[in-house]
Short mmCIF file of N, CA and C in Angstrom, two decimals:
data_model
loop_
_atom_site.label_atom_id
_atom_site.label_comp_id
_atom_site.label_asym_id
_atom_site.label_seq_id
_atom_site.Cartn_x
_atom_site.Cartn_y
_atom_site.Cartn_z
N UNK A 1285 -59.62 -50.85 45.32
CA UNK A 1285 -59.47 -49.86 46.37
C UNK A 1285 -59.57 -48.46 45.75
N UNK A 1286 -60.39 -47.61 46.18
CA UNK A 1286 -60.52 -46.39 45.95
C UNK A 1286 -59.68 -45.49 46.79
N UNK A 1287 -59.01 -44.71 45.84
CA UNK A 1287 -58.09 -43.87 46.44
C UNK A 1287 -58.15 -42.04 46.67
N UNK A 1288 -58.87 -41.85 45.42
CA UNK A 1288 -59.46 -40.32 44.99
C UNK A 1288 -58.49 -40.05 43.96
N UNK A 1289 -57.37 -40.52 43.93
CA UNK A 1289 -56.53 -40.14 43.20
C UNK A 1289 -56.97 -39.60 41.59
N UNK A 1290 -58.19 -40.37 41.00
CA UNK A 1290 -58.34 -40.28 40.12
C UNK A 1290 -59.05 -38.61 40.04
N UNK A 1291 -60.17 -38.87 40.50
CA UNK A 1291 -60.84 -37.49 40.99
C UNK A 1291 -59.95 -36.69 41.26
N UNK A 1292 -59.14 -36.52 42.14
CA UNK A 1292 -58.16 -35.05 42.44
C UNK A 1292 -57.05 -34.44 41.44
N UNK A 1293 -57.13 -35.92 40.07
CA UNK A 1293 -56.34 -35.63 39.06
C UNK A 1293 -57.00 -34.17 37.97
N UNK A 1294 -58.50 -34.90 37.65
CA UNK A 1294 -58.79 -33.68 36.83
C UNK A 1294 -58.71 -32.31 37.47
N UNK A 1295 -58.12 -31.49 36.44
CA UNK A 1295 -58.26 -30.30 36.06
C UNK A 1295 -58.69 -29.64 35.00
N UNK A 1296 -58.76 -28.33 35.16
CA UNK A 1296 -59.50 -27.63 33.56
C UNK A 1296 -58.66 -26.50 33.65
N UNK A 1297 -58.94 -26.34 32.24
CA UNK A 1297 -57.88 -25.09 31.72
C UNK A 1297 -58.36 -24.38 30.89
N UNK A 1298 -59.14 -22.85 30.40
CA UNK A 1298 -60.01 -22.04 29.51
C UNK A 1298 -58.98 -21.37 28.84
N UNK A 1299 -58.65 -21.22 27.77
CA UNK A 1299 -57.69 -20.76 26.91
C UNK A 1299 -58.88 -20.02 25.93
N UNK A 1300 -58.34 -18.65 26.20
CA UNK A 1300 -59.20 -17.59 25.23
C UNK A 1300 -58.28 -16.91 24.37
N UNK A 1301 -58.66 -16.51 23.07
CA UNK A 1301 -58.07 -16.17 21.80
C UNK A 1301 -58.73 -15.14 21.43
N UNK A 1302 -58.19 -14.57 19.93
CA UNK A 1302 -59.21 -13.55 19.57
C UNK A 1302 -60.02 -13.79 18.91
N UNK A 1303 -61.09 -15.22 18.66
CA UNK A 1303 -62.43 -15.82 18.50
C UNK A 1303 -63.07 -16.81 19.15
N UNK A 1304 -61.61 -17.47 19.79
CA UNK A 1304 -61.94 -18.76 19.91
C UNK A 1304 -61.85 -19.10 22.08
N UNK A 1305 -62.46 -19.83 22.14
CA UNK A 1305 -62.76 -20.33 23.92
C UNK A 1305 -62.75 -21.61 23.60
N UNK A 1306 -61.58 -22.24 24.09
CA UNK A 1306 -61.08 -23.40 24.18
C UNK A 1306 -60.99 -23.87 26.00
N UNK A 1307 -62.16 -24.92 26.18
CA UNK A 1307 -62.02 -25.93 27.43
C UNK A 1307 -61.12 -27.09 26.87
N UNK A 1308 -59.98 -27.55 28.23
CA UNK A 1308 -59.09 -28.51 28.02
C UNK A 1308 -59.67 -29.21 29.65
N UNK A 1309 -60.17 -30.42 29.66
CA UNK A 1309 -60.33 -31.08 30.85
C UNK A 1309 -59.77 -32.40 31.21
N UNK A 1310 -59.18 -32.57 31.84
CA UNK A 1310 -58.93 -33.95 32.12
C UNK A 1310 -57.43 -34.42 33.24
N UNK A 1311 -56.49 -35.42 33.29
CA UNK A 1311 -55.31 -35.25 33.90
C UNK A 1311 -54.35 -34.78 33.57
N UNK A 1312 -54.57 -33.14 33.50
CA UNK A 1312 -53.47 -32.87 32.83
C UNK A 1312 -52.11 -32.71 33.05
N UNK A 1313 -51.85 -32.84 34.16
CA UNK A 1313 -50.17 -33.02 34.96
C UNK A 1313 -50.00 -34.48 35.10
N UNK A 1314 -50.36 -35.33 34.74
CA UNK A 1314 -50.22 -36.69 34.59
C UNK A 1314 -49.89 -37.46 35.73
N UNK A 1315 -51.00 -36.91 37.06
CA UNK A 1315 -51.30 -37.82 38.19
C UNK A 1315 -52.12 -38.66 38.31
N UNK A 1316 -52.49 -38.96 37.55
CA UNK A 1316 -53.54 -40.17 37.14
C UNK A 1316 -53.12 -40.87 35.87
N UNK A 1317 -51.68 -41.52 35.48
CA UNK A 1317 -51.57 -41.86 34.06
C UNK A 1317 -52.51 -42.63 33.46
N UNK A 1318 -53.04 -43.50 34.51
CA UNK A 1318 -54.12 -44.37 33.71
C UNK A 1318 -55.31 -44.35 33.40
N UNK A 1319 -55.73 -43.15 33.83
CA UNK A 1319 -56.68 -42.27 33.83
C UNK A 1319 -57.44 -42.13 31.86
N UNK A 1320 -56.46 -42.51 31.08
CA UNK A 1320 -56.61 -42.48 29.83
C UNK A 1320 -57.43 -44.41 28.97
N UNK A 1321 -56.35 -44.71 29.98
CA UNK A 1321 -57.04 -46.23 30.26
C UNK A 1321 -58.32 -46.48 30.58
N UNK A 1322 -58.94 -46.04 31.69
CA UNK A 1322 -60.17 -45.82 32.04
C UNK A 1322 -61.46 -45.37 31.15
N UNK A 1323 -60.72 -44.30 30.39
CA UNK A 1323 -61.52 -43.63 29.77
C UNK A 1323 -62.35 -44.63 28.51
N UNK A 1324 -61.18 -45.14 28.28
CA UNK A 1324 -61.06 -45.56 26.56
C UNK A 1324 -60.62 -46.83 26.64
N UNK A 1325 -60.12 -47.68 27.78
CA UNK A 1325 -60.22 -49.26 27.49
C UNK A 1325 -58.59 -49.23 27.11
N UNK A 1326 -58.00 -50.70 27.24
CA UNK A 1326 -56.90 -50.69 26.44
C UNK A 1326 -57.43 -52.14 26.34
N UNK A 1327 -55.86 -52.99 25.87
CA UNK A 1327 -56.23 -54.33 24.89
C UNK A 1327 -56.57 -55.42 25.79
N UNK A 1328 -56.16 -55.01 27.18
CA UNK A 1328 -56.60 -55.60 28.47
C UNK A 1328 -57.52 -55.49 29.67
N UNK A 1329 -57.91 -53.94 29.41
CA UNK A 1329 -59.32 -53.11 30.56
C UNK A 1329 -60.18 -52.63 29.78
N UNK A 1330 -61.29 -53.30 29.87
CA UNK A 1330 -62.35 -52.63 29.29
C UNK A 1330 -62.67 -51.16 29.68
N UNK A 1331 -63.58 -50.33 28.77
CA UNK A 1331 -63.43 -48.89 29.23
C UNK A 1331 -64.41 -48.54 30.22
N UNK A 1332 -63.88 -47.59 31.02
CA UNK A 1332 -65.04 -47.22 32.46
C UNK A 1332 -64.67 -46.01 31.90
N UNK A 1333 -65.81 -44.90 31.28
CA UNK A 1333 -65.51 -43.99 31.19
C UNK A 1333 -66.01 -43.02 32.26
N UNK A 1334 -65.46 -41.86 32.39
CA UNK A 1334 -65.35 -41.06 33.31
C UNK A 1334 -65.94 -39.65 32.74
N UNK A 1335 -65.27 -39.15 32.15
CA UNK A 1335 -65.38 -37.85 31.62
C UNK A 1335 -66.22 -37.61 30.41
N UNK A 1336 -66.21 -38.48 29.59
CA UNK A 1336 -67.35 -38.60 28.48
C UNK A 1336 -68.91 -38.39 28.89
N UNK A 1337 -69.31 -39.37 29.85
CA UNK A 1337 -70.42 -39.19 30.79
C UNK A 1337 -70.64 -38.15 31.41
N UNK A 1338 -69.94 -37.47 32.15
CA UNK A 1338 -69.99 -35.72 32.39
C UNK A 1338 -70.17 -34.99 31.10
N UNK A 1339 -69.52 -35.10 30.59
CA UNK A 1339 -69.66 -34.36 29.34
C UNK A 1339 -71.17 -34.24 28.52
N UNK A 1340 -71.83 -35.58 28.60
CA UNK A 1340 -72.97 -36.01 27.99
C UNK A 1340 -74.18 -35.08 28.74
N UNK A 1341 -73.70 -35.05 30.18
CA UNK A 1341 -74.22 -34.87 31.14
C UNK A 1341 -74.56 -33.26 31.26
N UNK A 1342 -73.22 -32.38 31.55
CA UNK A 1342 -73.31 -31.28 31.67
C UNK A 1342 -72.76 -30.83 30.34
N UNK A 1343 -73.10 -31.03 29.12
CA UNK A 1343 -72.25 -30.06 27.77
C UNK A 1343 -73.18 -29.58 28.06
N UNK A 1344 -74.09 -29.05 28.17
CA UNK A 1344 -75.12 -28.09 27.71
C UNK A 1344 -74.78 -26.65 28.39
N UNK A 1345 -74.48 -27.19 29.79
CA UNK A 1345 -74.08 -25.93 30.72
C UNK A 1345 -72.96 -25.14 30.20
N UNK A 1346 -71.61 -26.41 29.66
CA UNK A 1346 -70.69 -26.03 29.79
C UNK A 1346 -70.26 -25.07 28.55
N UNK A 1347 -71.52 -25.46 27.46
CA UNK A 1347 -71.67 -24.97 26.10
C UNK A 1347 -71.97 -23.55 26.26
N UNK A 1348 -72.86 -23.51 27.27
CA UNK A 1348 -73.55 -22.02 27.54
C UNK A 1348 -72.58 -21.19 28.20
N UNK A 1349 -72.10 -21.59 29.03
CA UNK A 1349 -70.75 -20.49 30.16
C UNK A 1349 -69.64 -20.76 29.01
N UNK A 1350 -69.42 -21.35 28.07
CA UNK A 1350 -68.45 -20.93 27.03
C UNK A 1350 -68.98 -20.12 25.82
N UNK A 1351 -70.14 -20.12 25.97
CA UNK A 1351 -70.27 -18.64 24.86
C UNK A 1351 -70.33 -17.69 25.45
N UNK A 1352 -71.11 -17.68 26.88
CA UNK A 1352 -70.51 -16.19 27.42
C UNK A 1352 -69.61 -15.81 27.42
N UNK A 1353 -68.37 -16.25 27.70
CA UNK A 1353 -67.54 -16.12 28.06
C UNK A 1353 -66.81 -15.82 27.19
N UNK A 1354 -66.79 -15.82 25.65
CA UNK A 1354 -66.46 -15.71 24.03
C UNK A 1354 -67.43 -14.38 24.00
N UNK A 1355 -68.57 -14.23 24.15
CA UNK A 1355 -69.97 -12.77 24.04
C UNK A 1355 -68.94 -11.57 24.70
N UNK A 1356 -68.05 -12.23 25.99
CA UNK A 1356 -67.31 -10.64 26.75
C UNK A 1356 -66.09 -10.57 26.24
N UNK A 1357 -65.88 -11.54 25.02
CA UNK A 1357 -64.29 -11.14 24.62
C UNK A 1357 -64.28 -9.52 23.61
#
Protein backbone atom coordinates (compact mmCIF):
# COMPACT_ATOMS: atom_id res chain seq x y z
CA UNK A 1 0.00 0.00 0.00
CA UNK A 2 1.23 3.30 -0.96
CA UNK A 3 0.90 5.92 1.39
CA UNK A 4 3.20 9.08 0.27
CA UNK A 5 4.55 8.98 3.42
CA UNK A 6 7.77 8.21 2.07
CA UNK A 7 7.83 11.06 -0.51
CA UNK A 8 6.52 13.79 1.95
CA UNK A 9 9.43 12.61 4.23
CA UNK A 10 12.32 14.03 2.14
CA UNK A 11 13.65 17.21 2.79
CA UNK A 12 16.77 19.32 1.94
CA UNK A 13 18.83 21.49 3.82
CA UNK A 14 21.86 24.00 2.04
CA UNK A 15 24.31 24.81 4.72
CA UNK A 16 26.77 27.55 3.49
CA UNK A 17 30.22 28.30 5.10
CA UNK A 18 33.05 30.41 4.30
CA UNK A 19 34.10 27.91 1.26
CA UNK A 20 32.10 25.31 1.52
CA UNK A 21 28.01 24.53 0.13
CA UNK A 22 26.92 21.61 1.74
CA UNK A 23 23.41 19.74 0.33
CA UNK A 24 21.91 17.39 3.12
CA UNK A 25 18.85 15.39 1.49
CA UNK A 26 16.85 12.85 2.67
CA UNK A 27 14.36 12.00 5.98
CA UNK A 28 15.61 14.16 7.98
CA UNK A 29 13.04 14.51 10.94
CA UNK A 30 12.69 10.83 10.92
CA UNK A 31 9.13 10.40 9.33
CA UNK A 32 10.01 7.84 7.24
CA UNK A 33 12.38 5.63 9.63
CA UNK A 34 12.60 3.05 7.14
CA UNK A 35 13.25 5.07 4.60
CA UNK A 36 17.08 4.09 5.24
CA UNK A 37 16.00 0.48 4.73
CA UNK A 38 14.79 1.16 1.38
CA UNK A 39 17.62 2.84 0.38
CA UNK A 40 20.28 0.34 1.28
CA UNK A 41 18.54 -3.09 1.96
CA UNK A 42 18.82 -4.62 5.39
CA UNK A 43 19.51 -8.48 6.24
CA UNK A 44 15.84 -9.04 5.36
CA UNK A 45 14.68 -6.25 2.38
CA UNK A 46 16.44 -6.10 -0.43
CA UNK A 47 17.38 -2.46 -1.47
CA UNK A 48 14.80 -0.23 -3.51
CA UNK A 49 16.72 2.68 -3.77
CA UNK A 50 15.22 5.97 -3.90
CA UNK A 51 17.49 8.79 -3.66
CA UNK A 52 20.66 7.40 -5.17
CA UNK A 53 18.74 7.20 -8.54
CA UNK A 54 17.81 10.92 -8.33
CA UNK A 55 20.99 11.67 -7.55
CA UNK A 56 22.44 9.72 -10.65
CA UNK A 57 19.78 11.42 -12.33
CA UNK A 58 19.84 15.07 -11.48
CA UNK A 59 23.71 15.53 -9.87
CA UNK A 60 24.57 17.38 -12.69
CA UNK A 61 21.91 20.11 -12.07
CA UNK A 62 22.32 19.91 -8.59
CA UNK A 63 26.24 20.21 -9.03
CA UNK A 64 25.70 23.35 -11.08
CA UNK A 65 23.05 25.42 -8.67
CA UNK A 66 25.68 24.43 -5.94
CA UNK A 67 28.49 26.21 -7.42
CA UNK A 68 26.52 29.10 -8.01
CA UNK A 69 25.49 29.37 -5.16
CA UNK A 70 29.33 29.00 -3.52
CA UNK A 71 30.39 31.81 -6.98
CA UNK A 72 27.79 34.49 -4.72
CA UNK A 73 29.34 33.65 -1.43
Amino acid sequence: RQTGRLRESIESKVEVSANTVRLTAGDLSGKAPYALYLEYGSVSILPRPFLLPALSTYGDILQSGLKTIAEDL
